[in-house]
């Protein structure tokens, strides 16, 4: 079983090198290319995780505004959902402090 997995990994590495023409480069050039590729993919992934949720919320708000024409209704609907959730968290936090003897 491990030898099959090793063969599969070796085949994937070979496919990667042939597809990107890395097999023609020296080991140093391969390292530089792979480092730059890893850096760019990492930065793109981090940016997507950090900024994409906020961007989606902004797009949804604009779409709702274009659809309904009223920005305040979204704020009030979100507020009506958020207030009970915040109150629940606040009371559970107070309960946890009482249980731990911090109050």
Short mmCIF file of C-alpha atoms in Angstrom, two decimals:
data_model
loop_
_atom_site.label_atom_id
_atom_site.label_comp_id
_atom_site.label_asym_id
_atom_site.label_seq_id
_atom_site.Cartn_x
_atom_site.Cartn_y
_atom_site.Cartn_z
CA UNK A 1 0.00 0.00 0.00
CA UNK A 2 2.71 2.60 0.85
CA UNK A 3 4.58 1.77 -2.35
CA UNK A 4 1.43 2.45 -4.40
CA UNK A 5 1.00 5.78 -2.67
CA UNK A 6 4.66 6.61 -3.31
CA UNK A 7 4.25 5.73 -6.99
CA UNK A 8 1.13 7.90 -7.19
CA UNK A 9 2.98 10.85 -5.60
CA UNK A 10 5.94 10.36 -7.94
CA UNK A 11 3.58 10.32 -10.92
CA UNK A 12 1.86 13.54 -9.75
CA UNK A 13 5.23 15.22 -9.26
CA UNK A 14 6.31 14.14 -12.74
CA UNK A 15 3.05 15.46 -14.22
CA UNK A 16 3.57 18.79 -12.43
CA UNK A 17 7.13 19.12 -13.70
CA UNK A 18 6.20 18.19 -17.28
CA UNK A 19 3.13 20.43 -17.34
CA UNK A 20 5.03 23.49 -16.09
CA UNK A 21 8.26 22.64 -17.97
CA UNK A 22 10.22 22.45 -14.72
CA UNK A 23 12.07 19.35 -15.89
CA UNK A 24 14.24 21.59 -18.09
CA UNK A 25 15.35 23.85 -15.23
CA UNK A 26 18.21 23.46 -12.80
CA UNK A 27 17.40 22.60 -9.17
CA UNK A 28 18.00 26.21 -8.12
CA UNK A 29 15.64 27.54 -10.77
CA UNK A 30 13.04 24.96 -9.76
CA UNK A 31 13.34 26.09 -6.15
CA UNK A 32 12.91 29.75 -7.09
CA UNK A 33 9.93 29.02 -9.34
CA UNK A 34 8.23 26.82 -6.74
CA UNK A 35 8.89 29.38 -3.99
CA UNK A 36 7.34 32.21 -5.99
CA UNK A 37 4.38 30.02 -6.93
CA UNK A 38 3.85 28.98 -3.30
CA UNK A 39 4.10 32.60 -2.14
CA UNK A 40 1.54 33.82 -4.67
CA UNK A 41 -0.88 30.99 -3.92
CA UNK A 42 -0.51 31.58 -0.18
CA UNK A 43 -1.14 35.30 -0.48
CA UNK A 44 -4.17 34.70 -2.70
CA UNK A 45 -5.62 32.18 -0.25
CA UNK A 46 -5.05 34.45 2.75
CA UNK A 47 -6.59 37.42 0.93
CA UNK A 48 -9.61 35.33 -0.05
CA UNK A 49 -10.18 34.20 3.55
CA UNK A 50 -9.75 37.71 4.94
CA UNK A 51 -11.56 39.88 2.42
CA UNK A 52 -13.99 37.67 0.50
CA UNK A 53 -16.64 37.38 3.27
CA UNK A 54 -16.84 41.15 3.69
CA UNK A 55 -16.95 41.62 -0.07
CA UNK A 56 -19.81 39.12 -0.39
CA UNK A 57 -21.75 40.96 2.33
CA UNK A 58 -21.22 44.25 0.51
CA UNK A 59 -22.40 42.76 -2.79
CA UNK A 60 -25.46 41.24 -1.08
CA UNK A 61 -26.34 44.60 0.49
CA UNK A 62 -26.05 46.35 -2.87
CA UNK A 63 -28.12 43.68 -4.58
CA UNK A 64 -30.81 44.00 -1.90
CA UNK A 65 -30.73 47.78 -2.24
CA UNK A 66 -31.14 47.52 -6.02
CA UNK A 67 -33.95 45.01 -5.53
CA UNK A 68 -35.88 46.69 -2.69
CA UNK A 69 -34.61 50.25 -2.92
CA UNK A 70 -34.43 50.57 0.86
CA UNK A 71 -31.18 50.19 2.73
CA UNK A 72 -32.71 50.67 6.18
CA UNK A 73 -34.82 47.52 5.97
CA UNK A 74 -31.68 45.38 5.80
CA UNK A 75 -30.19 47.16 8.77
CA UNK A 76 -33.34 46.70 10.83
CA UNK A 77 -33.70 43.05 9.84
CA UNK A 78 -30.07 42.34 10.74
CA UNK A 79 -30.50 44.31 13.95
CA UNK A 80 -33.59 42.31 14.90
CA UNK A 81 -31.59 39.09 14.45
CA UNK A 82 -28.37 40.30 16.07
CA UNK A 83 -29.81 41.83 19.25
CA UNK A 84 -31.22 38.55 20.68
CA UNK A 85 -28.02 36.72 19.75
CA UNK A 86 -25.87 39.31 21.53
CA UNK A 87 -28.14 39.20 24.58
CA UNK A 88 -27.89 35.40 24.67
CA UNK A 89 -24.10 35.60 24.53
CA UNK A 90 -24.06 38.24 27.25
CA UNK A 91 -26.21 36.19 29.63
CA UNK A 92 -24.27 33.00 28.94
CA UNK A 93 -21.05 34.88 29.65
CA UNK A 94 -22.45 36.09 32.97
CA UNK A 95 -23.53 32.55 33.81
CA UNK A 96 -20.04 31.23 33.00
CA UNK A 97 -18.45 33.86 35.26
CA UNK A 98 -20.81 32.88 38.09
CA UNK A 99 -20.00 29.19 37.65
CA UNK A 100 -16.27 29.89 37.66
CA UNK A 101 -16.64 32.11 40.72
CA UNK A 102 -15.36 35.23 38.99
CA UNK A 103 -18.35 37.32 40.10
#
